[in-house]
PDB file of C-alpha atoms in Angstrom:
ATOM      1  CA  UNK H   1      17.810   9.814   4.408  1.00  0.00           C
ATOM      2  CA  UNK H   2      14.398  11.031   5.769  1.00  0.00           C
ATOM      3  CA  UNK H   3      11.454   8.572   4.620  1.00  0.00           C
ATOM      4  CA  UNK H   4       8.347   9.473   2.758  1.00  0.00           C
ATOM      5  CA  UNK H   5       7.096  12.658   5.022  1.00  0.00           C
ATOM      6  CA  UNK H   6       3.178  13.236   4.717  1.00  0.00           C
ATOM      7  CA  UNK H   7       1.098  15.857   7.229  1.00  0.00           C
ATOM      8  CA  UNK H   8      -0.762  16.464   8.811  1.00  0.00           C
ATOM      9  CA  UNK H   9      -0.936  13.081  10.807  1.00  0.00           C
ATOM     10  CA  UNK H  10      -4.361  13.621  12.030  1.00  0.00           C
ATOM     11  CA  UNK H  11      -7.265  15.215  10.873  1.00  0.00           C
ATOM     12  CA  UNK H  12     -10.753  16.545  11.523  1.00  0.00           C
ATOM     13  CA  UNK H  13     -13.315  17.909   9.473  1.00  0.00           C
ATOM     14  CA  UNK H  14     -16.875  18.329   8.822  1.00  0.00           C
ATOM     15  CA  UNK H  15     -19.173  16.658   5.982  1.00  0.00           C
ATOM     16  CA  UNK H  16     -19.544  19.546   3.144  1.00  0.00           C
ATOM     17  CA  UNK H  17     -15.740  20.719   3.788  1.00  0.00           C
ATOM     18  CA  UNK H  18     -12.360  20.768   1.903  1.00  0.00           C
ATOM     19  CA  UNK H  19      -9.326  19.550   2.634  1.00  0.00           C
ATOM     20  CA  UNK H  20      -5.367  19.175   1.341  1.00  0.00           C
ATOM     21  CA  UNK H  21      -2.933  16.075   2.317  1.00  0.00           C
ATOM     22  CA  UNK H  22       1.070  16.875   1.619  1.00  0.00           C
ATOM     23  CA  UNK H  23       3.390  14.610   0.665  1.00  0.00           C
ATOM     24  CA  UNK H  24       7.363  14.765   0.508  1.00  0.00           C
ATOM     25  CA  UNK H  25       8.439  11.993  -1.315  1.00  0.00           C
ATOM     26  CA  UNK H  26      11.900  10.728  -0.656  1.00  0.00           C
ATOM     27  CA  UNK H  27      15.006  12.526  -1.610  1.00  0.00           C
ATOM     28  CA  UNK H  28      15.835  11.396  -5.506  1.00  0.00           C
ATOM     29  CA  UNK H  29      12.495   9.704  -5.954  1.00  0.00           C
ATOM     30  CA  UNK H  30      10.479  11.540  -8.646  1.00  0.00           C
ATOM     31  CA  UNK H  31       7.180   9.143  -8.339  1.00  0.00           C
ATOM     32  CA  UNK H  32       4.310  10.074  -6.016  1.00  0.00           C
ATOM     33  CA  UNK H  33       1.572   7.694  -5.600  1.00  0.00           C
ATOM     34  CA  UNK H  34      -1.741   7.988  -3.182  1.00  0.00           C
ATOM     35  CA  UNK H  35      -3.732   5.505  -1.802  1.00  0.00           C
ATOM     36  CA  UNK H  36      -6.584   5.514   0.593  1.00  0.00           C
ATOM     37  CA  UNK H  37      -7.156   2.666   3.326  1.00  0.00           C
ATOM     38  CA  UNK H  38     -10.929   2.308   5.160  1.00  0.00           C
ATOM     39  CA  UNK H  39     -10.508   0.398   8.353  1.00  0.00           C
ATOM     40  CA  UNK H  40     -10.368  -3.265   7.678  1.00  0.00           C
ATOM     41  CA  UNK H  41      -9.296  -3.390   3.829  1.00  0.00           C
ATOM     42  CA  UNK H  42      -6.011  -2.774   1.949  1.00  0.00           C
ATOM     43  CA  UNK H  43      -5.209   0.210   0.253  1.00  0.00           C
ATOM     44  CA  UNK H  44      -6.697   1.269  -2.690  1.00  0.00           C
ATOM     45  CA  UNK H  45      -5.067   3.498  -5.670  1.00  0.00           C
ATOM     46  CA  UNK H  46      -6.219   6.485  -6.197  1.00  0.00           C
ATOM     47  CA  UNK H  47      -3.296   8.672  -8.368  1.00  0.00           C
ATOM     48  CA  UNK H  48       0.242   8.361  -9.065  1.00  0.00           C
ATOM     49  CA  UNK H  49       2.016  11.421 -10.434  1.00  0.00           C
ATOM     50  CA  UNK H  50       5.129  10.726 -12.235  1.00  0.00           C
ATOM     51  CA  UNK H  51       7.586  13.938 -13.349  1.00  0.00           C
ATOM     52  CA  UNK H  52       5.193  15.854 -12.804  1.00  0.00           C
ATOM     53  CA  UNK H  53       2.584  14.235 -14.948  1.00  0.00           C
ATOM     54  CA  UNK H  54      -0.507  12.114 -13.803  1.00  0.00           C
ATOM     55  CA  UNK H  55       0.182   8.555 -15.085  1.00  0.00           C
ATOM     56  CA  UNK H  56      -2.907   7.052 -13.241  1.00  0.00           C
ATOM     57  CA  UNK H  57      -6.100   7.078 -11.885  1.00  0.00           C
ATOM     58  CA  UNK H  58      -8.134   4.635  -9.767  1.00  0.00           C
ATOM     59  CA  UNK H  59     -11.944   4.608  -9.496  1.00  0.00           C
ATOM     60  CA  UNK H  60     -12.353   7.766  -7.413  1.00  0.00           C
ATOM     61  CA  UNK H  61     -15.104  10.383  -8.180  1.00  0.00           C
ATOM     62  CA  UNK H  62     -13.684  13.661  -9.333  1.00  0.00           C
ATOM     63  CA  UNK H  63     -14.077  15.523  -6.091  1.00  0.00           C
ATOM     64  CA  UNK H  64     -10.669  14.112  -5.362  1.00  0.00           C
ATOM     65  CA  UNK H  65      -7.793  15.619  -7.420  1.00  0.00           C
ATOM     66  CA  UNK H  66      -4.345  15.896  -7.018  1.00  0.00           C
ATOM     67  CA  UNK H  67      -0.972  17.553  -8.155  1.00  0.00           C
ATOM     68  CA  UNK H  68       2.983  16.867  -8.426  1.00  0.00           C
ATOM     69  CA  UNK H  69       5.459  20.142  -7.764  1.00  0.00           C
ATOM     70  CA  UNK H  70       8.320  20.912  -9.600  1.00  0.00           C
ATOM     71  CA  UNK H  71      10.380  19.224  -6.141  1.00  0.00           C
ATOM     72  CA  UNK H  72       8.024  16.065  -6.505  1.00  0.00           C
ATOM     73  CA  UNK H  73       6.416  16.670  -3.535  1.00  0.00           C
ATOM     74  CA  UNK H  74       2.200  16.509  -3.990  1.00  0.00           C
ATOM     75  CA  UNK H  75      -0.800  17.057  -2.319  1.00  0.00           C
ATOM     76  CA  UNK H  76      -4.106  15.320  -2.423  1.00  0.00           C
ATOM     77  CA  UNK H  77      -7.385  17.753  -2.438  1.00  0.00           C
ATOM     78  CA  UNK H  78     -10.735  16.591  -1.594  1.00  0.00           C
ATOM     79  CA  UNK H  79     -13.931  18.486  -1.634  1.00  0.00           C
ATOM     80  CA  UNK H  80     -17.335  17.994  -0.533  1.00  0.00           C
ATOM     81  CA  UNK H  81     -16.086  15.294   2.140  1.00  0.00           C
ATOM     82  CA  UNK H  82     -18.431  12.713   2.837  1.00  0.00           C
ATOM     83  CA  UNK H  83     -18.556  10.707   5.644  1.00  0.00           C
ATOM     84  CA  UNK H  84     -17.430   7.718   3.950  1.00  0.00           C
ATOM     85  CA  UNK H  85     -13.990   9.598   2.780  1.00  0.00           C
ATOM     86  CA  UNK H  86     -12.873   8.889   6.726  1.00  0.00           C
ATOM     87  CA  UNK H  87      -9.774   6.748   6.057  1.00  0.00           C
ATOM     88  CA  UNK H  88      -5.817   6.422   6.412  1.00  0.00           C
ATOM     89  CA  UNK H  89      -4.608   8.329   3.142  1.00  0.00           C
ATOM     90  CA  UNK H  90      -0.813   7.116   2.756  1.00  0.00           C
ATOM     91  CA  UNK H  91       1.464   8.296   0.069  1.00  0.00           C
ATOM     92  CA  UNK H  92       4.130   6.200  -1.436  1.00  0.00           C
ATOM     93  CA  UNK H  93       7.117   7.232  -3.597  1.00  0.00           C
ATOM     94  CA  UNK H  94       9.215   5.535  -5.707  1.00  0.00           C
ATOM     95  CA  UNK H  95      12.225   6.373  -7.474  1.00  0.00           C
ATOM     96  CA  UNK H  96      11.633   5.573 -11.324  1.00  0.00           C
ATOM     97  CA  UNK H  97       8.262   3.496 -13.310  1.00  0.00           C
ATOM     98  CA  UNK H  98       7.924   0.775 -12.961  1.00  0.00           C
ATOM     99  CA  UNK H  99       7.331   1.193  -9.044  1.00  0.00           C
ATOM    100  CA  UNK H 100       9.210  -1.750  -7.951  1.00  0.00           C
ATOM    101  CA  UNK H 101      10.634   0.434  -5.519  1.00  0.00           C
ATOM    102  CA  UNK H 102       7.524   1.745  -3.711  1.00  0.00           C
ATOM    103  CA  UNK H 103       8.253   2.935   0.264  1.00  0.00           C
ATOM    104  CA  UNK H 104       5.255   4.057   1.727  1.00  0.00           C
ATOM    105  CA  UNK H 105       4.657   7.282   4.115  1.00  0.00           C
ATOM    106  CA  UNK H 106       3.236   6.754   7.892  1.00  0.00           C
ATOM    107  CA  UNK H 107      -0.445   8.449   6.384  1.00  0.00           C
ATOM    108  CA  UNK H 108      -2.940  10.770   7.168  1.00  0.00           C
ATOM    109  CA  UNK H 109      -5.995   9.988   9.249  1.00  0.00           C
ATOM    110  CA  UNK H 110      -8.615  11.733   7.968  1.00  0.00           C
ATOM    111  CA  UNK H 111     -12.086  11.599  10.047  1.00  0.00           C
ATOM    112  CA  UNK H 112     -15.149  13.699   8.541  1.00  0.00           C
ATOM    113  CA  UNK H 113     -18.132  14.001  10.703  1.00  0.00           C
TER     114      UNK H 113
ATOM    115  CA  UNK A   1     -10.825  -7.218 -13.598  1.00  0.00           C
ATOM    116  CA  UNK A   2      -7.345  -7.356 -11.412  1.00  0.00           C
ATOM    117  CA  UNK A   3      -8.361  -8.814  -8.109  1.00  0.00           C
ATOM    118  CA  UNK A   4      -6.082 -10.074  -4.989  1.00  0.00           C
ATOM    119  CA  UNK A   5      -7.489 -12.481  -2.262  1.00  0.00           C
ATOM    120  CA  UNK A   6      -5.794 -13.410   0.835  1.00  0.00           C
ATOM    121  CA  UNK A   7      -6.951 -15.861   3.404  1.00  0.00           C
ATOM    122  CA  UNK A   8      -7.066 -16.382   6.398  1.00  0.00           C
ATOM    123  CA  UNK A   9      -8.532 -13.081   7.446  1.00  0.00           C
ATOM    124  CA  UNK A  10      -7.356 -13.644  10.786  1.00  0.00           C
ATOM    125  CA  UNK A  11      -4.215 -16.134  12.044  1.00  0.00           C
ATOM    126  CA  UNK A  12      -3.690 -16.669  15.841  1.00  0.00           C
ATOM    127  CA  UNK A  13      -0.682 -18.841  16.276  1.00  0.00           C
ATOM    128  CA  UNK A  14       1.340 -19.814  19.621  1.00  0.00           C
ATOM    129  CA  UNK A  15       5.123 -18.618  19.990  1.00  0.00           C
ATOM    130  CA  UNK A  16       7.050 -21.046  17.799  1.00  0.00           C
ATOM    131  CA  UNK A  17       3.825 -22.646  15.712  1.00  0.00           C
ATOM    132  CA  UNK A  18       4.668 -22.318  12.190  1.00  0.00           C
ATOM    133  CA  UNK A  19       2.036 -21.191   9.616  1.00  0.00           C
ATOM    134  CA  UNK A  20       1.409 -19.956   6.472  1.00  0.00           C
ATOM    135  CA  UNK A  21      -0.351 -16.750   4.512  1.00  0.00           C
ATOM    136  CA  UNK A  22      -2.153 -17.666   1.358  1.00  0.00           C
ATOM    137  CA  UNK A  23      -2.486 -14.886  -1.115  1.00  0.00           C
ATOM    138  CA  UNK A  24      -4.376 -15.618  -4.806  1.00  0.00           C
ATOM    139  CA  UNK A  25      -4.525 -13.675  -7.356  1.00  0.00           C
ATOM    140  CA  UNK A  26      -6.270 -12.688 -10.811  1.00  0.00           C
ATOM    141  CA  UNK A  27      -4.896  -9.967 -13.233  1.00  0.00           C
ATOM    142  CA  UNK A  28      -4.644  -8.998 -16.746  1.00  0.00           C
ATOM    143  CA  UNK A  29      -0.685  -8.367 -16.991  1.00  0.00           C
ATOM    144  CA  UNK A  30       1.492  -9.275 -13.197  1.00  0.00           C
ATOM    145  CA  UNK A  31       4.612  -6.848 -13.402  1.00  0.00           C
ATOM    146  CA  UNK A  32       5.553  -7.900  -9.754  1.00  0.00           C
ATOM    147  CA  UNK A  33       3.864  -9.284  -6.102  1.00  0.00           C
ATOM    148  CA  UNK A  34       4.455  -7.589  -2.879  1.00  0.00           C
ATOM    149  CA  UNK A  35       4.036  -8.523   0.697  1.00  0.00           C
ATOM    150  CA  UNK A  36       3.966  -5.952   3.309  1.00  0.00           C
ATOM    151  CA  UNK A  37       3.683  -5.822   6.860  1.00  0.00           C
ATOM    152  CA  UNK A  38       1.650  -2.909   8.418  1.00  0.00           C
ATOM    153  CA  UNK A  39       1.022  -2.263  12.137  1.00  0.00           C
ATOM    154  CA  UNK A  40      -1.521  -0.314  13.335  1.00  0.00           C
ATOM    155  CA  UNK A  41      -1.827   3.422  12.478  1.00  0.00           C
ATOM    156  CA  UNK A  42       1.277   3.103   9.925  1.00  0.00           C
ATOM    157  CA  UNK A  43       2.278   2.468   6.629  1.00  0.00           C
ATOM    158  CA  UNK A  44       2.767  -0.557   5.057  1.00  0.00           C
ATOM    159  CA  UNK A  45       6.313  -1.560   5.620  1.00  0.00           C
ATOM    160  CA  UNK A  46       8.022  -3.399   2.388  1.00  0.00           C
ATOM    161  CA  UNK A  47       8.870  -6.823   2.689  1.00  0.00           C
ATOM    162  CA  UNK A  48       9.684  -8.894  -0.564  1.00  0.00           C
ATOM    163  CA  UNK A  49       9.609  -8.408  -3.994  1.00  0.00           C
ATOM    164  CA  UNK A  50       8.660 -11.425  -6.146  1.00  0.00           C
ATOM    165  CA  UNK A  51       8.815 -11.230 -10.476  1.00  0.00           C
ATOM    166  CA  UNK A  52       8.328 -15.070 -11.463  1.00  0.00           C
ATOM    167  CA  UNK A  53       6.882 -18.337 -10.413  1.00  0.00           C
ATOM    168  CA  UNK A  54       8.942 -20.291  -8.689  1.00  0.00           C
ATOM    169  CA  UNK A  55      10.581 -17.549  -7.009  1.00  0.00           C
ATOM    170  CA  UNK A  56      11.107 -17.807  -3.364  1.00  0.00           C
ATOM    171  CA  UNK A  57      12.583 -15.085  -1.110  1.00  0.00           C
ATOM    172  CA  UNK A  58      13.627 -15.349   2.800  1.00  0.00           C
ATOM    173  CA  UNK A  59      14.114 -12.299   5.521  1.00  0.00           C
ATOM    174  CA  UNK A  60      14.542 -13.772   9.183  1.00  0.00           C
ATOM    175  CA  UNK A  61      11.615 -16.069   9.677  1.00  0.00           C
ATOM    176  CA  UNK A  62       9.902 -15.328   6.470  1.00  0.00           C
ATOM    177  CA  UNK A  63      10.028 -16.931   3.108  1.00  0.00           C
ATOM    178  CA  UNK A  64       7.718 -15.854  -0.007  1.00  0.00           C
ATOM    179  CA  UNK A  65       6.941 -18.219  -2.860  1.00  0.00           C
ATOM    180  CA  UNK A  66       4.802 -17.256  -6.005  1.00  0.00           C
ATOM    181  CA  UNK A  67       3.256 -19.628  -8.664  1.00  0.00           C
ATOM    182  CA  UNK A  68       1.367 -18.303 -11.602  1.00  0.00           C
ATOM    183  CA  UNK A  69      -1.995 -18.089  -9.699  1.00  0.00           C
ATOM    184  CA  UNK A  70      -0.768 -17.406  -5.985  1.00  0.00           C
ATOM    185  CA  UNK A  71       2.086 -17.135  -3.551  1.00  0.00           C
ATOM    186  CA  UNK A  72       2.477 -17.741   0.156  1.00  0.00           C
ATOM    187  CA  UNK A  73       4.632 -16.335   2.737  1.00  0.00           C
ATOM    188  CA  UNK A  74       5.587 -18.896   5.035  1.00  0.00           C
ATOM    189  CA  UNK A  75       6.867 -17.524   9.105  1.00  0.00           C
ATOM    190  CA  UNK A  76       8.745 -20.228  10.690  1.00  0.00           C
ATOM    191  CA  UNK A  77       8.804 -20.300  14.751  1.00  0.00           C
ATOM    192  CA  UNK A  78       7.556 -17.015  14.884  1.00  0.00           C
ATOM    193  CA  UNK A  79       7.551 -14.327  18.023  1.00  0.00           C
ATOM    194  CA  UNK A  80       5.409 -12.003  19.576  1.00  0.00           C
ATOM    195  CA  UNK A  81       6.667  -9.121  17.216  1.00  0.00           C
ATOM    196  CA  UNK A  82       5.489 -10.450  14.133  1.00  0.00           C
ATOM    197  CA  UNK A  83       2.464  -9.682  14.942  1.00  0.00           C
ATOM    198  CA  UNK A  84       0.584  -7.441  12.122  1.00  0.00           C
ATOM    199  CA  UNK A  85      -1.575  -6.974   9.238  1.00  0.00           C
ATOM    200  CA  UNK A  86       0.010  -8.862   5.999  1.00  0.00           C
ATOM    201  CA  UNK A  87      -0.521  -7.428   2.678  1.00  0.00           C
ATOM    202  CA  UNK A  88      -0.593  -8.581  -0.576  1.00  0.00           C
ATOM    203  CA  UNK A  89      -0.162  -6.826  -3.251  1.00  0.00           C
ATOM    204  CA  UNK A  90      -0.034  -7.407  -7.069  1.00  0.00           C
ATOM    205  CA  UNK A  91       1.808  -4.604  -9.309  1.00  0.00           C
ATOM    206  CA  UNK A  92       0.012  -3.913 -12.649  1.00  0.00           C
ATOM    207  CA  UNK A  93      -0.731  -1.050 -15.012  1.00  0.00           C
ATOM    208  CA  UNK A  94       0.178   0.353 -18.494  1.00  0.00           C
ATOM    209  CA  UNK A  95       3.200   2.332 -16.229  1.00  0.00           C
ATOM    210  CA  UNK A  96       3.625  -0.273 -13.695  1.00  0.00           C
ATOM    211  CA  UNK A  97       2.447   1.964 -11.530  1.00  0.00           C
ATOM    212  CA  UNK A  98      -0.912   0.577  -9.686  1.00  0.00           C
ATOM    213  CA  UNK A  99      -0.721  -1.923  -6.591  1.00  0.00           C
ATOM    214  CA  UNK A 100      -3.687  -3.833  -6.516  1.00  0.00           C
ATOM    215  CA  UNK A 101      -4.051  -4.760  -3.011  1.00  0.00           C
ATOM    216  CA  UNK A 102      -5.319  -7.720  -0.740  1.00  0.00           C
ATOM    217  CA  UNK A 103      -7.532  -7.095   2.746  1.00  0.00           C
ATOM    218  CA  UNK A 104      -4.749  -8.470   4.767  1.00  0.00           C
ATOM    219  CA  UNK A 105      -4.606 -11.448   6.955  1.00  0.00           C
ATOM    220  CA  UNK A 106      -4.186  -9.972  10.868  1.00  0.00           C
ATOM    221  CA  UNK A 107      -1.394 -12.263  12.564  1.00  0.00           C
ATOM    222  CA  UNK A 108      -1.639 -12.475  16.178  1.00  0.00           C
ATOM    223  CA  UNK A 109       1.269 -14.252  17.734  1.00  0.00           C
ATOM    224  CA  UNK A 110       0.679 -15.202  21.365  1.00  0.00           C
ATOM    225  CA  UNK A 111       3.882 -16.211  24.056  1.00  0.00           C
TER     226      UNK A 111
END
């Protein structure tokens, strides 16, 4: 079975701009969680999407949003990046709540100059 | 306010010196603890699962205990490949659905 698939690996963009992180949860699992990692700290929670329906929110301002498909794959938006949004963005999945289950994606590196 | 800290920040231990990762915790309602491992540039990698105090849990040269306050993962004799960033992280939430996590403590093992 394929793990927790996110792209793009790597990305670039500028300070003002938009941008969309995918995430194809593993096969069966119908929890998608995000979490973004600055250099030097643990993750921290931003949404988990359960069936389809957000079940959580961490202390993020609203320019980030996100969405489950009917597959249970998601994507994390972002607009108006900031300089400070630079970070590893992983994804986790997991296959029921409570996540005590949770596998964890490779990530997106997101740098915004 | 649900908060995990882990100390050391940073371990540097000789091929076969024994140690251990301390990692504390304060939250509202504990559903689980997790440790992961995460190298650099990649995800964390799931390591143990722990649900109660005095629960302990081995994998190779690792062993995780947990008390009501804090639990340690012990690495006995370990190699050059354990080297990585160990997280804690404590599961919480009305869904059991939010992992609180630690900084990490950065292992380097040296040979």
């Amino acid at each position: 079975d394929a793990g927790v698939t996110q792209s793009p690996t790597h990305l670039i963009k500028t300070r003002g701009q938009h941008v969309t992180l995918r995430c194809s949860p593993i096969s069966g699992h119908k929890s998608v969680s995000w979490y973004q990692q600055v250099l030097g700290q643990g993750p921290q929670f931003i949404f988990q999407y359960y069936e389809k329906e957000e079940r959580g929110r961490g202390n993020f301002p609203d320019r980030f949003s996100a969405r489950q498909f009917p597959n249970y794959s998601s994507e994390l938006n972002v607009n108006a990046l900031l300089l400070g949004d630079s970070a590893l963005y992983l994804c986790a999945s997991s296959r029921q709540l409570p996540n005590y289950g949770y596998t964890f994606g490779s990530g997106t590196r997101l740098t915004v100059v | 306010e649900d908060q995990v800290t882990q100390s050391p920040e940073a371990l540097r231990l000789q091929e076969g010196e024994s140690s251990s990762l301390n990692c504390s915790y304060t939250v509202s309602g504990l559903r689980g603890l997790f440790w992961y491992r995460q190298d650099p540039g990649k995800g964390p990698e799931f390591l143990f699962t722990l649900y109660s105090a005095g629960e302990e849990k081995e994998k190779e040269r690792l062993k995780a205990t947990l008390t009501k306050k804090e639990s340690f993962l012990h690495i006995t004799a370990p190699k050059p490949e354990d080297s990585a960033t160990y997280l804690c992280a404590v599961l919480v939430g009305e869904y059991g659905n939010k992992l609180v996590f630690g900084a990490g403590t950065i292992l380097r093992v040296k040979s």
